[in-house]
Amino acid sequence: MEAATVAAALGFLLLAGVGGSSVDEAREETVVRALVVRLLGPGPAADFSVSVERALATESGLDTYRLSGGGGARVQVRGSTGVAAAAGLHRYLRDFCGCQVVWSGSQLHLPQPLPVVPEELAETTPHRYRYYQNVCTQSYSFVWWDWARWEKEIDWMALNGINLALAWNGQEAIWQRVYLALGLTESEINEYFTGPAFLAWGRMGNLHTWGGPLSRFWHLKQIYLQHRILDRMRSFGMIPVLPAFAGHVPKALTRVFPQMNVTRLSSWGHFNCSYSCPYLLAPEDPMFPLIGSLFLWELSKEFGTNHIYGADTFNEMQPPSSQPSYLAAITTAVYEAMIAADPDAVWLLQGWLFQHQPKFWGPDQVKAVLRAVPLGRLLVLDLFAENQPVYSRTDSFYGQPFIWCMLHNFGGNHGLFGSLEAVNQGPQAARLYPNSTMVGTGIAPEGIGQNEVVYTLMTELGWRKDPVPDLVAWVTGFADRRYGLSQEDAKEAWKLLLRSVYNCSGKACVGHNRSPLVKRPSLKINTTVWYNRSDVFEAWRLLLKAAPNLTTSLAFRYDLVDITRQAIQELVSLYYEEVKISYRKKDLILLLQAGGILAYELLPVLDEVLATDKRFLLGSWLEQARAMAVNETEAQFYEQNSLYQLTLWGPEGNILDYANKQLAGLVEDYYAPRWRLFLETLAGSLAQSVPFKQKEFDKNVFQLEKSFVLSKKRYSSQPQGDTVDLTKKVFLKYYPRVVNGSL
């Protein structure tokens, strides 16, 4: 079968995923109208007419919207699905009204009268799917969300045209039912599940037990949330991706079924086997299809299904055998367990495993997995395609359909970063690849709520047939829409950011924030960056210069904190280099001067700046966790889960600082004490003429780190101080030093 035929076949196969009746059209129309009211308010919403008409779709079923009216008449928004209509509404707000819908604070100042659409505007997406999420996003960003926050996110998804997304809440409650039916005790099940902040890695088989158990109330709340999430997603015409059995089983099942054929995989992420080394069921074991089908039957009975399921058997874990026959057998077993419960099942596979371990996953191994599933019944996410695409080294996944995804963020880190040119050009390159089986675009960050310019571009590309022709013009338009006002200094600032932090390329291009600020101190931290730091400092100056006209903009205030945070991060790196030089020169005075500024000036002032904005507070982060609890004991447990993820990640600092954030409270009580201890240790080393011992320091600083996690200190969720006033003071103190080279 030719590649293009396969891609088309999958598209037609999944037409069943979107309702086609007049009842479905009416439901989608109703939910989009409600979205307009939530977004704009009842009065402005009355100026818009929304309709959903399946007939607008192309012959191949591609989403289409049409816009007309305005200028005193109602703006007509018509879409082939609820998602298409919402995307059309967003297009009108963006291109005709100069508005923007983002996480940090949408800008929705509508001109009156509403602008006219000169002639009917029709847009059809070039591909069937606009995908959203990474399995890790569920833990790094979504874990503590309530329905109100989920509703906002699903609205954002609809407005950005997302029509395929993970919906994985509540699955542990379903697994609990299955495990109880198979003979496990409640205590065995409780021991197996990870805590809430680590569920993503329990679901992919990397971890078990760590951070657990899950309470009965947790399960009930997640079931409730999942029902609401699925109902809203389906009401928009989105296709939710449900979880499926990937082959990992609790050790306790071997008690009930002693003849069960399992293999214990190696450990993951520096965890020992108390929390890792998962048990993988042999593909030929008769329990494989039984467990897999039991889970999907129970899942579908509770939540219904749209026939697409996600499962990751070897996420960052090496299979027990590289033999193609074994890899084909385990893949076949996962797929056959799906179709035993749902004959229409399609498997959504994260392609990260092929990128993460390229030495293991040679052509024969990749083919064994991809060709073990019938063509068109496996949908692969090329997860990190903006940086390390897999489609181009696998002949377009050997005929299986794939979605070109931008991963962008690791661990939910703060830090200005992006590869906008690669993102802009990537989807078209994949589409034009010989015999391409690309069927969509996607955004798959590990964490959200940062670098919104990157996500704005990527979601726009989901509806474009060609790249944005001029990114400089695009980013200045982004600035205008973001702030609701055309301000030259702000636009110049964004141009500088585009050519620097958002132009990541080469070996120094790292999407994971590894600044000394957020890393455990040592003398071996690499501070090399892919951009000219002077561009960041100049963008900082320009945004501050623009401040008098833009302070009412929530997005601007967020950006002012963010650019100041980035500038201080750069200063920390520069002073850190001074610390290293002074230590190597054995210059105690210079070390104390540079180290004193780093640890006793920069980090405290960073904490103060972050504290001026609720979106940068550790207290706000922990408040979400506490709100999920039903009593104080559970609230403290969830807080500790959250703090572990932000810092040590495991009991011994197993994946230390991977999920680092720059939040007020975290800087003051976690990062700053580490640096002060480091500098005191270095100074003592020079004063006593003894070498600095990193291993000894690591043991000592671990006690500080663990004390922070175990502390029951409560952090405020209310901002303090004025962002503009404080950032000006910081700027006036440090910017001249940068310009004059007088650090």
Coordinates of N, CA and C in Angstrom, one line a residue, residues 408-562:
H408 N 9.5 20.9 22.7 CA 9.9 22.2 23.2 C 10.3 22.2 24.7
N409 N 9.5 21.8 25.6 CA 9.8 22.0 27.0 C 10.0 20.7 27.7
F410 N 11.0 20.7 28.6 CA 11.3 19.5 29.5 C 11.1 19.9 30.9
G411 N 10.3 19.1 31.6 CA 10.1 19.3 33.1 C 9.3 20.5 33.5
G412 N 8.7 21.2 32.6 CA 8.0 22.4 32.9 C 8.9 23.5 33.4
N413 N 10.1 23.5 33.0 CA 11.1 24.5 33.4 C 10.7 25.9 32.9
H414 N 11.1 26.9 33.7 CA 11.1 28.3 33.3 C 12.4 28.6 32.5
G415 N 12.4 29.6 31.7 CA 13.5 29.9 30.9 C 13.1 30.2 29.5
L416 N 13.5 31.4 29.0 CA 13.2 31.8 27.6 C 13.9 30.9 26.6
F417 N 13.2 30.2 25.8 CA 13.8 29.2 24.9 C 12.8 28.9 23.8
G418 N 13.4 28.7 22.6 CA 12.6 28.2 21.5 C 13.4 28.1 20.2
S419 N 12.9 27.2 19.3 CA 13.6 27.1 18.0 C 12.5 27.5 16.9
L420 N 12.2 28.8 16.9 CA 11.0 29.2 16.1 C 11.2 28.9 14.6
E421 N 12.4 29.1 14.1 CA 12.7 28.8 12.7 C 12.5 27.3 12.3
A422 N 13.0 26.5 13.2 CA 12.9 25.0 13.0 C 11.4 24.6 13.1
V423 N 10.7 25.2 14.0 CA 9.3 24.9 14.2 C 8.5 25.4 12.9
N424 N 8.8 26.6 12.5 CA 8.1 27.2 11.3 C 8.3 26.3 10.1
Q425 N 9.5 25.8 9.8 CA 9.8 25.1 8.6 C 9.5 23.6 8.7
G426 N 9.5 23.1 9.9 CA 9.5 21.6 10.1 C 8.3 20.9 9.5
P427 N 7.0 21.4 9.8 CA 5.9 20.7 9.3 C 5.8 20.6 7.8
Q428 N 6.2 21.7 7.1 CA 6.2 21.6 5.6 C 7.2 20.6 5.1
A429 N 8.4 20.6 5.7 CA 9.5 19.7 5.3 C 9.0 18.2 5.5
A430 N 8.3 18.0 6.6 CA 7.8 16.6 6.8 C 6.7 16.3 5.8
R431 N 5.8 17.3 5.5 CA 4.7 17.1 4.5 C 5.3 16.8 3.1
L432 N 6.4 17.4 2.8 CA 7.0 17.2 1.4 C 8.0 16.1 1.3
Y433 N 8.2 15.4 2.5 CA 9.2 14.3 2.5 C 8.6 13.2 1.5
P434 N 9.5 12.6 0.7 CA 9.1 11.5 -0.2 C 8.2 10.5 0.5
N435 N 7.0 10.2 -0.1 CA 6.0 9.3 0.4 C 5.7 9.5 1.9
S436 N 5.5 10.8 2.2 CA 5.2 11.2 3.6 C 3.9 10.6 4.0
T437 N 3.9 10.1 5.3 CA 2.7 9.6 5.9 C 2.2 10.5 7.0
M438 N 2.6 11.7 6.9 CA 2.2 12.7 7.9 C 0.8 13.0 7.9
V439 N 0.1 12.9 9.0 CA -1.4 13.2 9.0 C -1.7 14.3 10.0
G440 N -0.7 15.0 10.6 CA -1.1 16.1 11.5 C 0.1 16.7 12.1
T441 N -0.2 17.8 12.9 CA 0.8 18.4 13.7 C 0.4 18.3 15.1
G442 N 1.4 18.5 16.0 CA 1.1 18.4 17.4 C 2.0 19.2 18.3
I443 N 1.6 19.5 19.5 CA 2.4 20.1 20.5 C 2.4 19.2 21.7
A444 N 3.7 18.8 22.1 CA 3.8 17.7 23.1 C 4.8 18.1 24.2
P445 N 4.6 19.3 24.8 CA 5.5 19.7 25.9 C 5.4 18.9 27.1
E446 N 6.5 18.7 27.9 CA 6.4 18.0 29.1 C 5.6 18.9 30.2
G447 N 5.8 20.2 30.0 CA 5.1 21.2 30.9 C 4.7 22.4 30.1
I448 N 3.6 23.0 30.5 CA 3.1 24.2 29.8 C 3.2 25.5 30.7
G449 N 2.6 26.6 30.2 CA 2.6 27.8 31.0 C 3.9 28.6 30.9
Q450 N 4.6 28.5 29.8 CA 5.8 29.3 29.6 C 6.0 29.5 28.1
N451 N 6.8 30.5 27.7 CA 7.2 30.7 26.3 C 6.0 30.6 25.3
E452 N 5.0 31.4 25.6 CA 3.8 31.3 24.9 C 3.9 31.6 23.4
V453 N 4.9 32.4 23.0 CA 5.2 32.7 21.6 C 5.4 31.5 20.8
V454 N 6.0 30.5 21.4 CA 6.4 29.2 20.7 C 5.1 28.4 20.4
Y455 N 4.2 28.4 21.4 CA 3.0 27.6 21.3 C 2.0 28.3 20.4
T456 N 2.0 29.6 20.4 CA 1.1 30.4 19.5 C 1.5 30.1 18.0
L457 N 2.8 30.1 17.7 CA 3.2 29.8 16.4 C 2.8 28.4 16.0
M458 N 3.1 27.4 16.9 CA 2.8 26.0 16.5 C 1.4 25.7 16.3
T459 N 0.5 26.3 17.1 CA -0.9 26.1 16.9 C -1.4 26.7 15.6
E460 N -0.8 27.9 15.3 CA -1.2 28.5 14.0 C -0.8 27.7 12.8
L461 N 0.4 27.0 12.9 CA 0.9 26.2 11.8 C 0.0 25.0 11.6
G462 N -0.8 24.6 12.6 CA -1.7 23.5 12.4 C -2.8 23.8 11.3
W463 N -3.0 25.1 11.0 CA -4.0 25.5 10.0 C -3.3 26.1 8.8
R464 N -2.0 26.2 8.7 CA -1.3 26.7 7.6 C -0.8 25.7 6.7
K465 N -0.8 25.9 5.4 CA -0.3 25.0 4.4 C 1.2 25.2 4.2
D466 N 1.6 26.5 4.5 CA 3.0 26.9 4.3 C 3.5 27.5 5.6
P467 N 4.9 27.6 5.7 CA 5.4 28.3 6.8 C 5.0 29.8 6.8
V468 N 5.1 30.4 8.0 CA 5.0 31.9 8.1 C 6.1 32.5 7.2
P469 N 5.8 33.3 6.3 CA 6.8 33.9 5.4 C 7.8 34.8 6.0
D470 N 7.5 35.5 7.1 CA 8.4 36.5 7.7 C 8.2 36.4 9.2
L471 N 9.1 35.7 9.9 CA 8.9 35.6 11.3 C 9.1 36.9 12.1
V472 N 9.9 37.8 11.5 CA 10.1 39.1 12.2 C 8.8 39.8 12.2
A473 N 8.1 39.9 11.1 CA 6.8 40.5 11.0 C 5.8 39.8 11.9
W474 N 5.9 38.5 11.9 CA 4.9 37.7 12.7 C 5.1 38.0 14.2
V475 N 6.4 38.1 14.6 CA 6.6 38.2 16.1 C 6.2 39.7 16.5
T476 N 6.4 40.7 15.7 CA 5.9 42.0 16.0 C 4.4 42.1 16.1
G477 N 3.8 41.4 15.2 CA 2.3 41.3 15.2 C 1.9 40.5 16.5
F478 N 2.6 39.5 16.9 CA 2.3 38.8 18.1 C 2.4 39.8 19.3
A479 N 3.4 40.6 19.3 CA 3.6 41.6 20.4 C 2.4 42.6 20.5
D480 N 2.0 43.1 19.3 CA 0.8 44.0 19.3 C -0.5 43.3 19.8
R481 N -0.7 42.1 19.4 CA -1.9 41.4 19.8 C -1.8 41.0 21.3
R482 N -0.6 40.7 21.7 CA -0.4 40.3 23.1 C -0.7 41.4 24.1
Y483 N -0.3 42.6 23.7 CA -0.5 43.7 24.7 C -1.7 44.6 24.3
G484 N -2.3 44.4 23.2 CA -3.5 45.2 22.8 C -3.1 46.6 22.4
L485 N -1.9 46.8 22.0 CA -1.4 48.1 21.7 C -0.1 48.0 20.9
S486 N 0.0 48.7 19.8 CA 1.3 48.7 19.0 C 2.3 49.7 19.7
Q487 N 3.3 49.1 20.2 CA 4.3 49.9 21.0 C 5.7 49.5 20.4
E488 N 6.4 50.5 19.8 CA 7.6 50.2 19.1 C 8.7 49.6 20.0
D489 N 8.8 50.0 21.2 CA 9.9 49.5 22.0 C 9.6 48.0 22.3
A490 N 8.3 47.7 22.6 CA 8.0 46.3 22.8 C 8.2 45.4 21.6
K491 N 7.9 45.9 20.4 CA 8.2 45.2 19.2 C 9.7 45.0 19.0
E492 N 10.5 46.0 19.2 CA 11.9 45.9 19.1 C 12.5 44.8 20.1
A493 N 11.9 44.8 21.3 CA 12.3 43.8 22.3 C 12.0 42.4 21.8
W494 N 10.9 42.2 21.2 CA 10.5 40.9 20.7 C 11.4 40.5 19.5
K495 N 11.8 41.4 18.7 CA 12.7 41.1 17.6 C 14.0 40.6 18.1
L496 N 14.5 41.2 19.2 CA 15.8 40.8 19.8 C 15.6 39.4 20.4
L497 N 14.5 39.1 21.0 CA 14.3 37.8 21.6 C 14.2 36.7 20.5
L498 N 13.6 37.1 19.4 CA 13.4 36.2 18.2 C 14.8 35.8 17.7
R499 N 15.7 36.7 17.6 CA 17.0 36.4 17.1 C 18.0 35.8 18.1
S500 N 17.6 35.7 19.3 CA 18.5 35.2 20.4 C 17.9 34.0 21.1
V501 N 17.2 34.1 22.1 CA 16.7 33.0 22.9 C 15.7 32.1 22.1
Y502 N 15.0 32.7 21.1 CA 14.0 31.9 20.3 C 14.6 31.5 19.0
N503 N 15.9 31.6 18.9 CA 16.6 31.1 17.6 C 17.6 30.0 18.0
C504 N 17.2 29.1 18.8 CA 18.0 28.0 19.3 C 18.5 27.1 18.2
S505 N 19.8 26.9 18.1 CA 20.4 26.0 17.1 C 21.8 25.6 17.5
G506 N 22.3 24.5 16.9 CA 23.7 24.1 17.2 C 23.7 23.3 18.5
K507 N 25.0 22.9 18.9 CA 25.2 22.0 20.0 C 24.8 22.7 21.3
A508 N 24.9 24.0 21.4 CA 24.6 24.7 22.6 C 23.1 24.8 22.9
C509 N 22.3 24.4 21.9 CA 20.9 24.5 22.0 C 20.3 23.4 22.9
V510 N 19.9 23.9 24.1 CA 19.4 22.9 25.1 C 18.0 23.4 25.6
G511 N 17.0 22.6 25.4 CA 15.7 23.0 25.8 C 15.4 22.8 27.3
H512 N 16.3 22.2 28.0 CA 16.2 22.0 29.5 C 17.0 23.0 30.2
N513 N 16.4 23.8 31.1 CA 17.1 24.8 31.8 C 18.2 24.3 32.7
R514 N 19.5 24.6 32.3 CA 20.6 24.1 33.0 C 21.4 25.2 33.6
S515 N 20.8 26.3 33.8 CA 21.5 27.5 34.4 C 22.0 27.1 35.8
P516 N 23.2 27.7 36.2 CA 23.6 27.5 37.5 C 22.6 27.8 38.6
L517 N 21.7 28.8 38.3 CA 20.7 29.2 39.3 C 19.9 28.0 39.8
V518 N 19.6 27.1 38.9 CA 18.6 26.0 39.2 C 19.3 24.6 39.3
K519 N 20.6 24.6 39.2 CA 21.4 23.4 39.4 C 22.1 23.3 40.7
R520 N 22.3 22.1 41.2 CA 23.1 21.9 42.4 C 24.5 22.5 42.2
P521 N 25.0 23.4 43.0 CA 26.2 24.0 42.7 C 27.4 23.0 42.6
S522 N 28.3 23.3 41.7 CA 29.6 22.6 41.5 C 30.5 23.6 40.8
L523 N 31.7 23.2 40.5 CA 32.7 24.0 39.8 C 32.7 23.5 38.3
K524 N 31.7 22.7 37.9 CA 31.8 22.2 36.5 C 30.5 22.4 35.7
I525 N 29.8 23.5 36.1 CA 28.5 23.8 35.4 C 28.9 24.6 34.1
N526 N 28.3 24.1 33.0 CA 28.6 24.7 31.7 C 27.6 25.9 31.5
T527 N 28.1 27.1 31.3 CA 27.2 28.2 31.2 C 27.1 28.7 29.7
T528 N 27.6 27.9 28.8 CA 27.5 28.3 27.4 C 26.1 28.4 26.9
V529 N 25.7 29.4 26.2 CA 24.4 29.5 25.6 C 24.5 29.8 24.1
W530 N 23.4 29.6 23.4 CA 23.4 29.7 21.9 C 23.2 31.1 21.4
Y531 N 23.0 32.0 22.3 CA 22.6 33.4 21.9 C 23.6 34.4 22.6
N532 N 23.5 35.6 22.1 CA 24.2 36.7 22.7 C 23.5 37.3 23.9
R533 N 24.0 37.2 25.1 CA 23.3 37.6 26.3 C 23.0 39.1 26.2
S534 N 23.7 39.9 25.5 CA 23.4 41.3 25.4 C 22.1 41.5 24.8
D535 N 21.6 40.6 23.9 CA 20.3 40.8 23.3 C 19.2 40.7 24.4
V536 N 19.4 39.8 25.4 CA 18.4 39.6 26.5 C 18.4 40.9 27.3
F537 N 19.6 41.4 27.6 CA 19.6 42.6 28.5 C 19.0 43.8 27.7
E538 N 19.2 43.9 26.4 CA 18.7 45.0 25.6 C 17.1 44.9 25.5
A539 N 16.7 43.6 25.4 CA 15.2 43.4 25.3 C 14.6 43.8 26.7
W540 N 15.3 43.5 27.7 CA 14.9 43.9 29.1 C 14.7 45.4 29.2
R541 N 15.7 46.1 28.7 CA 15.6 47.6 28.7 C 14.4 48.1 27.9
L542 N 14.2 47.5 26.7 CA 13.2 48.0 25.8 C 11.8 47.7 26.4
L543 N 11.6 46.5 27.0 CA 10.3 46.2 27.6 C 10.0 47.2 28.8
L544 N 11.0 47.5 29.6 CA 10.9 48.4 30.7 C 10.5 49.8 30.2
K545 N 11.1 50.2 29.0 CA 10.9 51.5 28.4 C 9.4 51.6 28.0
A546 N 8.9 50.4 27.5 CA 7.5 50.4 27.1 C 6.5 50.3 28.2
A547 N 6.9 50.1 29.4 CA 6.0 49.8 30.5 C 5.0 50.8 30.8
P548 N 5.3 52.1 30.7 CA 4.2 53.1 31.0 C 2.9 53.0 30.2
N549 N 3.0 52.5 29.0 CA 1.8 52.3 28.2 C 1.1 51.0 28.3
L550 N 1.8 50.0 29.0 CA 1.3 48.6 28.9 C 1.0 48.0 30.2
T551 N 1.1 48.7 31.3 CA 1.0 48.1 32.6 C -0.4 47.5 32.9
T552 N -1.4 47.9 32.2 CA -2.7 47.3 32.4 C -2.8 45.9 31.8
S553 N -1.9 45.5 30.9 CA -1.9 44.2 30.3 C -1.4 43.1 31.2
L554 N -2.2 42.1 31.5 CA -1.7 41.0 32.3 C -0.6 40.3 31.6
A555 N -0.6 40.1 30.3 CA 0.4 39.4 29.6 C 1.7 40.2 29.7
F556 N 1.6 41.6 29.6 CA 2.8 42.4 29.7 C 3.5 42.3 31.1
R557 N 2.7 42.3 32.1 CA 3.2 42.2 33.4 C 3.9 40.8 33.6
Y558 N 3.3 39.8 33.0 CA 3.9 38.5 33.1 C 5.3 38.5 32.4
D559 N 5.3 39.1 31.2 CA 6.5 39.2 30.4 C 7.6 40.0 31.1
L560 N 7.2 41.1 31.8 CA 8.2 41.9 32.5 C 8.8 41.1 33.6
V561 N 8.0 40.3 34.4 CA 8.6 39.4 35.4 C 9.5 38.4 34.7
D562 N 9.1 37.8 33.6 CA 9.8 36.8 32.9 C 11.1 37.3 32.3

